[in-house]
Coordinates of C-alpha atoms in Angstrom, one line a residue:
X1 CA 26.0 -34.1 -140.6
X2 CA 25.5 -31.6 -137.9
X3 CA 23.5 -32.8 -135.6
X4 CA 25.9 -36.2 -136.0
X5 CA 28.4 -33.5 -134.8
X6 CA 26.2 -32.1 -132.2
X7 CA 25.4 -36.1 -131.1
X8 CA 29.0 -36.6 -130.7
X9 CA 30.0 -33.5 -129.3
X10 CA 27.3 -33.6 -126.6
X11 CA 28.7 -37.0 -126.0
X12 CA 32.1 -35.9 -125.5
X13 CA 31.2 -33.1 -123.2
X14 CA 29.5 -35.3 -121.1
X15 CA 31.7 -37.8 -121.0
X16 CA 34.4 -35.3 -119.7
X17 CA 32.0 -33.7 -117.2
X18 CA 31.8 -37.7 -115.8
X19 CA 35.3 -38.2 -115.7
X20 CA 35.7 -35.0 -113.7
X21 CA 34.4 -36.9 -110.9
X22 CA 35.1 -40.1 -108.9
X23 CA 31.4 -41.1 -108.0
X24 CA 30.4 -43.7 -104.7
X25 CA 27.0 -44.8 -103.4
X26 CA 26.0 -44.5 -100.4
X27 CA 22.2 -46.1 -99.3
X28 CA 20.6 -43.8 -96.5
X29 CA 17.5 -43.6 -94.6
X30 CA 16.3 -40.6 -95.3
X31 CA 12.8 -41.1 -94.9
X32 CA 10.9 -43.4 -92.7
X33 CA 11.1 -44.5 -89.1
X34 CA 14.9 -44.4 -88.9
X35 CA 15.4 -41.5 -91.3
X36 CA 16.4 -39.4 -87.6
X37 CA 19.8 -41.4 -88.3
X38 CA 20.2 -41.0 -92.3
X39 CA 19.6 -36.9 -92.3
X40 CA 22.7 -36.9 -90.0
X41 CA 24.8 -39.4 -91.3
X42 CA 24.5 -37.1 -94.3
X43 CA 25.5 -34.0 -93.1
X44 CA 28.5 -35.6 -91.7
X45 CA 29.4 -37.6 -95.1
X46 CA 29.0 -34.6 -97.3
X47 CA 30.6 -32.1 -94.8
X48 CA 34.1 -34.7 -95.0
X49 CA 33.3 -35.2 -99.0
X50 CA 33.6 -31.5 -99.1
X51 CA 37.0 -31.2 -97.3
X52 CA 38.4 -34.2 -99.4
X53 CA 37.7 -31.9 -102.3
X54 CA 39.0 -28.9 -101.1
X55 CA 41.9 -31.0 -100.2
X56 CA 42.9 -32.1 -103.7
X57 CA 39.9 -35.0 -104.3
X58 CA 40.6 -38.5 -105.4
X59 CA 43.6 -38.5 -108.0
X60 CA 42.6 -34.7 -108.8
X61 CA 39.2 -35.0 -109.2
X62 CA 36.5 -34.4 -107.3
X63 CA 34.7 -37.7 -105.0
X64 CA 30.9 -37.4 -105.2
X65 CA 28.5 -39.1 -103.7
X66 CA 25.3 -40.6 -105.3
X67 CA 22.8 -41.2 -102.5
X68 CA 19.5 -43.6 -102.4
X69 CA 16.8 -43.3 -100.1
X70 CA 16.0 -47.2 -98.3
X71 CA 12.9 -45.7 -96.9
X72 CA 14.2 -47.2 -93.8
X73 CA 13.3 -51.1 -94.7
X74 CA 15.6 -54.1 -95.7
X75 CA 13.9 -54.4 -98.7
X76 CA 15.0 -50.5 -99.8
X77 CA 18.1 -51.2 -98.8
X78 CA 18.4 -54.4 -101.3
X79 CA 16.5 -52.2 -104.1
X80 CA 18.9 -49.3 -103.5
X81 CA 22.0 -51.2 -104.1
X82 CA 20.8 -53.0 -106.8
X83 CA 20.2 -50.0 -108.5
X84 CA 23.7 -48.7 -107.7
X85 CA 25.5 -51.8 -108.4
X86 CA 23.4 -52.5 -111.8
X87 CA 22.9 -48.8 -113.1
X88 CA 25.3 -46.7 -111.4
X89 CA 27.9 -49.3 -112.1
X90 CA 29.8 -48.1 -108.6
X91 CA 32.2 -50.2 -107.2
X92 CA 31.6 -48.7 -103.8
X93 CA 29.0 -48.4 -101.8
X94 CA 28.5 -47.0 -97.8
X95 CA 26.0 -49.0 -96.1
X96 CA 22.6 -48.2 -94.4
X97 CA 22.3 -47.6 -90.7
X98 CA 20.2 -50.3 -88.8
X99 CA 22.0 -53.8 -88.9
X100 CA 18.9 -55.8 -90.0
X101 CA 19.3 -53.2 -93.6
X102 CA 22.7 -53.9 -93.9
X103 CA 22.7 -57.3 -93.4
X104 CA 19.8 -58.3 -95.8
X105 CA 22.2 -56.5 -98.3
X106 CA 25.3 -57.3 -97.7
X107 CA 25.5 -60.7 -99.4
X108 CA 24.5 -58.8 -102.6
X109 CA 27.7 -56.7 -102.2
X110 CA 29.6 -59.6 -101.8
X111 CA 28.4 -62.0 -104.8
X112 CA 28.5 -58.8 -106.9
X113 CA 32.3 -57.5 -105.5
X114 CA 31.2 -54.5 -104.5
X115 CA 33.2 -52.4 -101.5
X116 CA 30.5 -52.2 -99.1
X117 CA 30.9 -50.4 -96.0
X118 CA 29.0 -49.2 -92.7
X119 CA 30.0 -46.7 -90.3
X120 CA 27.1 -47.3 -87.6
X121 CA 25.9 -50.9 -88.3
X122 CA 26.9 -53.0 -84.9
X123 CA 25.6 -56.7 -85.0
X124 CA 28.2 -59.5 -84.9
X125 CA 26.9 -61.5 -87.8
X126 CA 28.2 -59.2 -90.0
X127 CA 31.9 -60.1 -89.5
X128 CA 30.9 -63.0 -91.5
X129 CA 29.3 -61.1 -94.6
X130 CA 32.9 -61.5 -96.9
X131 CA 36.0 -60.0 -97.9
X132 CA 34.0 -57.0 -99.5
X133 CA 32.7 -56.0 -96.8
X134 CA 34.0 -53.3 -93.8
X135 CA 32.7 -51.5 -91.5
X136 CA 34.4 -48.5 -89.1
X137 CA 32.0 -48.9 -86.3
X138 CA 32.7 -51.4 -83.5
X139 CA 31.0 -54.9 -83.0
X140 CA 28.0 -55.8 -80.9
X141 CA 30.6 -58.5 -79.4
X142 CA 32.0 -55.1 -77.4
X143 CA 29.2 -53.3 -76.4
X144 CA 27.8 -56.0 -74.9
X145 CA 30.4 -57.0 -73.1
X146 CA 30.5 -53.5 -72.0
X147 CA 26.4 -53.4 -71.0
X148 CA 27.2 -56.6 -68.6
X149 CA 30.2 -54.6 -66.8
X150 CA 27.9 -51.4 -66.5
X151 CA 25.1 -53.8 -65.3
X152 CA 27.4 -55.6 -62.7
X153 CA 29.9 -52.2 -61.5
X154 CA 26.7 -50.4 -60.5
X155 CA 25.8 -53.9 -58.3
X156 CA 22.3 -55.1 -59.9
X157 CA 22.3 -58.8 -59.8
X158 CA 19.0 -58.8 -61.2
X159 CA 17.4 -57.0 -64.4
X160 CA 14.9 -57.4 -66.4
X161 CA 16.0 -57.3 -70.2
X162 CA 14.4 -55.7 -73.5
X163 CA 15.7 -54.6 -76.7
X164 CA 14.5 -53.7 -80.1
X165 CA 13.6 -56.5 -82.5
X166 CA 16.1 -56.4 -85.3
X167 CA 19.5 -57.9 -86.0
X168 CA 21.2 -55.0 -83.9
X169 CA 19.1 -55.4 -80.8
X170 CA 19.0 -59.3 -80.6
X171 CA 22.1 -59.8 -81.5
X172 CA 23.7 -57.2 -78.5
X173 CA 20.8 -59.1 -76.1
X174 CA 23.0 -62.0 -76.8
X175 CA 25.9 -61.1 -76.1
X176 CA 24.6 -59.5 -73.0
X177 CA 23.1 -62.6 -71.4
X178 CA 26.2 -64.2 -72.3
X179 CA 28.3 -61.9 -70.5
X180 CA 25.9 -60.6 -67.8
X181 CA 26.6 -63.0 -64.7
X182 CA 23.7 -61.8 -62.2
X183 CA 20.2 -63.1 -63.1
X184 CA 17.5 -62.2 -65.6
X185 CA 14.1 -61.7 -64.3
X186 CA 12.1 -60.9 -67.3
X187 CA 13.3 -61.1 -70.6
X188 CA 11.5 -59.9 -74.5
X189 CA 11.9 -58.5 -77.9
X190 CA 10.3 -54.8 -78.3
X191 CA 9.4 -53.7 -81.9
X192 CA 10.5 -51.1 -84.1
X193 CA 8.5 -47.8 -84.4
X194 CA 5.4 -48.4 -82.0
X195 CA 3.6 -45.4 -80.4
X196 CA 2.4 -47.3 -77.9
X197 CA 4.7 -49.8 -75.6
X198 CA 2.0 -49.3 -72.4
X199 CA 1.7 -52.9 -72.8
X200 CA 5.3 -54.2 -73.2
X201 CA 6.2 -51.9 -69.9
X202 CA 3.1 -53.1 -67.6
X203 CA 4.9 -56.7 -68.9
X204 CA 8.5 -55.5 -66.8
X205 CA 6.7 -53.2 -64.0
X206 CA 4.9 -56.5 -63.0
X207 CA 8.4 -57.9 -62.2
X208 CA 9.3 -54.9 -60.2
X209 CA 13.0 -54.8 -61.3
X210 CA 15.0 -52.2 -59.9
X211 CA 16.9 -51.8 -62.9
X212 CA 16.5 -52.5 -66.8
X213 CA 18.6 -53.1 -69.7
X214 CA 16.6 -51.6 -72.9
X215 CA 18.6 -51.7 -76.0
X216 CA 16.6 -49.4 -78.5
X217 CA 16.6 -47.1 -80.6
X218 CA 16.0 -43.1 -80.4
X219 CA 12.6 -42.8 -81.1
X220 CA 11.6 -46.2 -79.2
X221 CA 13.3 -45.1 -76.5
X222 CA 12.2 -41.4 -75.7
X223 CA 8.8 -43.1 -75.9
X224 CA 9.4 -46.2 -73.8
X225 CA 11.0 -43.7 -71.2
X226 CA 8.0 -41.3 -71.1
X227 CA 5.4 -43.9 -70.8
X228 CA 7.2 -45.5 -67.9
X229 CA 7.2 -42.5 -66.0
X230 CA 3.5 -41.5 -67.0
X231 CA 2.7 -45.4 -65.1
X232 CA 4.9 -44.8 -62.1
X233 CA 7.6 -47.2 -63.0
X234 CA 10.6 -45.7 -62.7
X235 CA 13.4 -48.0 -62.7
X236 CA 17.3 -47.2 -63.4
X237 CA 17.4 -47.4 -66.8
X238 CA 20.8 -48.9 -69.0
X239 CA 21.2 -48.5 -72.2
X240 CA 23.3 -48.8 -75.5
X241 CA 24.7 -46.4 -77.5
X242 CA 22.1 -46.4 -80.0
X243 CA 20.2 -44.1 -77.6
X244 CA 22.5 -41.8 -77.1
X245 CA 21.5 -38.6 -78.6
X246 CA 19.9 -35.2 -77.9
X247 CA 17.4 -36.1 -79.5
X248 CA 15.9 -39.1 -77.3
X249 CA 16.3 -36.6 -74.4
X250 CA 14.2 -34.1 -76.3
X251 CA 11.5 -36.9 -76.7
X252 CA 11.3 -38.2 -73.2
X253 CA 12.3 -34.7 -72.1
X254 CA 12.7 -35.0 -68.0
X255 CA 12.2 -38.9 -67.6
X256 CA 15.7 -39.6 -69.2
X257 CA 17.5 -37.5 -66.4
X258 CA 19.7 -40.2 -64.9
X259 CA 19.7 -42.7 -67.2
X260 CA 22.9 -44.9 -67.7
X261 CA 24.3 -46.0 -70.9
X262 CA 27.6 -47.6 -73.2
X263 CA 29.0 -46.5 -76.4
X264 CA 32.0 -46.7 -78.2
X265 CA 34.2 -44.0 -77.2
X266 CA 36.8 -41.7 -78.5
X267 CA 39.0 -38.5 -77.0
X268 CA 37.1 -35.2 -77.8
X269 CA 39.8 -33.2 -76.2
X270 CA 42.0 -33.2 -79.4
X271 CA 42.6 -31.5 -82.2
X272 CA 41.1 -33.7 -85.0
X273 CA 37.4 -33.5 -82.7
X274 CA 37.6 -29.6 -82.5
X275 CA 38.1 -29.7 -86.3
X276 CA 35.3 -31.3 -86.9
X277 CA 33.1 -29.8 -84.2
X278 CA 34.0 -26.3 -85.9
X279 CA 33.1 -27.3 -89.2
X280 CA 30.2 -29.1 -88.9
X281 CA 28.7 -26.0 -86.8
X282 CA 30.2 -23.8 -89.9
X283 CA 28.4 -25.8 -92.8
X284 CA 25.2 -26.6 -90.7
X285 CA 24.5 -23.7 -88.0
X286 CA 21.1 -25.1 -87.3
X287 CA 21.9 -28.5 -86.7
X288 CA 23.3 -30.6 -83.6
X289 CA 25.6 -32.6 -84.2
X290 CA 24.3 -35.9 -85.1
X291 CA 24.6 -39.6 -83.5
X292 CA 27.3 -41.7 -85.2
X293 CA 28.3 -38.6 -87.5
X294 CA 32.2 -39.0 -86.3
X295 CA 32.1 -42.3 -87.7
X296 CA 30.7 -41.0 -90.8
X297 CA 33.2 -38.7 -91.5
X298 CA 36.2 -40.5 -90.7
X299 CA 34.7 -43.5 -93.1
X300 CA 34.7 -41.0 -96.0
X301 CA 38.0 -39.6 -95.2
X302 CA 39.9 -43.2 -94.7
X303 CA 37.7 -44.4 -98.4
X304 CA 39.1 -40.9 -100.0
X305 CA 42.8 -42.5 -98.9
X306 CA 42.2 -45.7 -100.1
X307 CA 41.2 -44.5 -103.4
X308 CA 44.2 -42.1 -104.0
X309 CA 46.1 -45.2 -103.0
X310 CA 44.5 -47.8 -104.6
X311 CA 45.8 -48.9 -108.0
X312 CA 42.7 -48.2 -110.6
X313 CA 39.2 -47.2 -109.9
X314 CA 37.6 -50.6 -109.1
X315 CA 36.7 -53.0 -106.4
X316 CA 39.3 -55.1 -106.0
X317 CA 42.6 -52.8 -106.3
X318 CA 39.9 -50.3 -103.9
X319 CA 39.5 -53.7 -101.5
X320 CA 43.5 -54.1 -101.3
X321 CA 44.3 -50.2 -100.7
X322 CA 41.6 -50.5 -98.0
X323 CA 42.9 -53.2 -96.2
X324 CA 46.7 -51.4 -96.7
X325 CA 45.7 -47.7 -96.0
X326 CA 43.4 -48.5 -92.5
X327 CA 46.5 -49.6 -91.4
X328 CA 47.2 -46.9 -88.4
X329 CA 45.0 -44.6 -89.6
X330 CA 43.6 -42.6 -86.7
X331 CA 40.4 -40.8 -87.2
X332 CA 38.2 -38.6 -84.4
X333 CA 37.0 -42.0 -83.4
X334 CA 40.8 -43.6 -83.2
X335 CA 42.8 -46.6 -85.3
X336 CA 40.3 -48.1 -87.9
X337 CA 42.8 -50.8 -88.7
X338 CA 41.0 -53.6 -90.0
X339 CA 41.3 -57.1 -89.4
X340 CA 40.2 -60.3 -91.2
X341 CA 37.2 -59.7 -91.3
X342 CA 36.8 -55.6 -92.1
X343 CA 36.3 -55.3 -88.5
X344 CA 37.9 -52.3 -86.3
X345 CA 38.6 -52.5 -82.4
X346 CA 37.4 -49.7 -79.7
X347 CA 36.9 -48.9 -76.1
X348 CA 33.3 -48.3 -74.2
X349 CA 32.7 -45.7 -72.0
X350 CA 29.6 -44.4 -70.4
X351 CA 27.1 -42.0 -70.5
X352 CA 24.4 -40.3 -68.7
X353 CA 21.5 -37.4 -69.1
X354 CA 22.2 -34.5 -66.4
X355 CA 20.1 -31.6 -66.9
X356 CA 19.1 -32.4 -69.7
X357 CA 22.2 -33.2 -71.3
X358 CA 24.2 -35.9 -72.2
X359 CA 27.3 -35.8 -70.4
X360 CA 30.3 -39.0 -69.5
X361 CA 29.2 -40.8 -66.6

């Protein structure tokens, strides 16, 4: 009879404990090649769970976030949410950086009605992933509209073109060509996570273009950079915002001084950006703050209204109060009103490195 009483009382107590918290999922790199992203993203998710919390949590009780690791690959990402969807049972889930990750996934979310949602994953195609699915970062479709005006305002009517061989960097090379209305001399895919691009960038120097449009990641692109300059090609270099970060200009250290690039932005004269500036450098006084972290946090904090708003605890009512509670909401990176298709609007502007820092162009 007692340890019935002791089976049932443990039960009890952690049952409670469980119902003291509203639990998400979120799938993060945070290891492998593109774990540079997923440590920030991180930071920036738990520093906005933290204020949600200290701000009253979801209903009264406290939002936590169960993370898993998608080693950086497609198939982690599927494996991760699987296990979230299946075992954790959560009917929300924040999405993976890297478009090619999110999009192997995202039909998964869908069939299984589970509120999927990215805050840095760009490519077009995934507009068309379904009704579950959102994201609070702009589409491709604008950036590379954005890359062709760059391209064209700075008067190069030829460039040669390369970008990063995933859903993200094909899909914005698409868009690019489509939009770009000078000529494209020399034209390829680069892959992912390569310590050597020697070859790729003896492939553009033969075309002696005074500009190129590389659309790559951080690491790719710090080494791209370097090795350019170590050959004596130095063209002007444009780039996306994917790229923009300290970090890349720690890689390729002086070679990135003047190079050019777009990304979505967002006033960081106001209020809401000093906020979060101040409390980011509070909770992590070591850290920079990271690429795409604004996005990040305003994700968490427009979810942590939608599920005070929503009806019950599940996917659908969650889906509805999304849709409702974007609706005007402003973040550090503006209106994340979603349309049709869980898409939100923005502006580009432009960027540059300037001793050694990244400052608007």
């Amino acid at each position: 009879m007692k340890r019935i009483t002791c089976a049932l009382f443990c039960f009890f107590l952690a049952t409670a404990a469980y119902a003291e918290t509203v639990k998400i999922g979120a799938v993060q790199p945070l290891s492998g090649k593109i774990s540079v992203y997923g440590e920030g993203f991180q930071r920036a998710i738990n520093l906005a769970v933290e204020e949600v919390n200290a701000a009253g949590g979801i209903k009264g009780k406290n939002l936590e976030v169960v993370y898993e690791d998608n080693l950086s690959t497609a198939q982690g990402t599927v494996s991760a949410l699987q296990k979230l969807i299946s075992i954790e049972k959560l009917p929300v889930i924040i999405g993976p950086a890297a478009s090619s990750n999110f999009l192997a996934a995202c039909p998964i979310a869908q069939r299984e009605k589970t509120i999927f949602i990215g805050s840095e994953s760009a490519a077009s195609d995934i507009s068309q992933c379904g009704s579950y699915v959102f994201r609070v970062f702009p589409s491709d479709m604008l950036q590379g509209i954005g890359v062709a005006e760059l391209a064209e305002e700075l008067g190069y009517k030829e460039v040669a073109l390369t970008y990063i061989n995933n859903d993200w960097g094909v899909g914005l090379a698409e868009v690019f060509k489509q939009k770009f209305n000078g000529k494209i001399i020399e034209e390829f895919a680069h892959d992912e996570g390569k310590a050597d691009y020697r070859s790729e960038l003896m492939r553009l120097k033969r075309k002696k273009p005074v500009a190129v449009v590389n659309l790559t990641y951080i690491k790719e692109g710090g080494t791209l950079l370097k090795q350019a300059y170590e050959m004596k090609f130095t063209p002007k270099w444009l780039m996306g915002s994917a790229a923009k970060s300290p970090k890349l200009v720690e890689l390729a250290g002086k070679t990135a001084e003047g190079i050019i690039g777009t990304y979505p932005t967002f006033s960081k004269e106001g209020d809401r950006y000093e906020h979060y500036k101040t409390a980011f450098a509070a909770k992590y006084p070591e850290k920079k703050l990271p690429i795409f972290g604004e996005y990040n946090y305003d994700m968490v904090h427009l979810l942590a209204k939608a599920l005070n708003n929503a009806e019950a605890i599940n996917a659908d009512a969650v889906r509805a109060a999304l849709m409702e509670s974007s609706k005007g909401f402003v973040g550090i990176t503006g209106d994340k009103t979603f349309d049709e298709n869980g898409d939100v609007g923005a502006t580009y502007g432009r960027w540059t490195v300037k001793d050694g820092k990244i400052v608007e162009y």
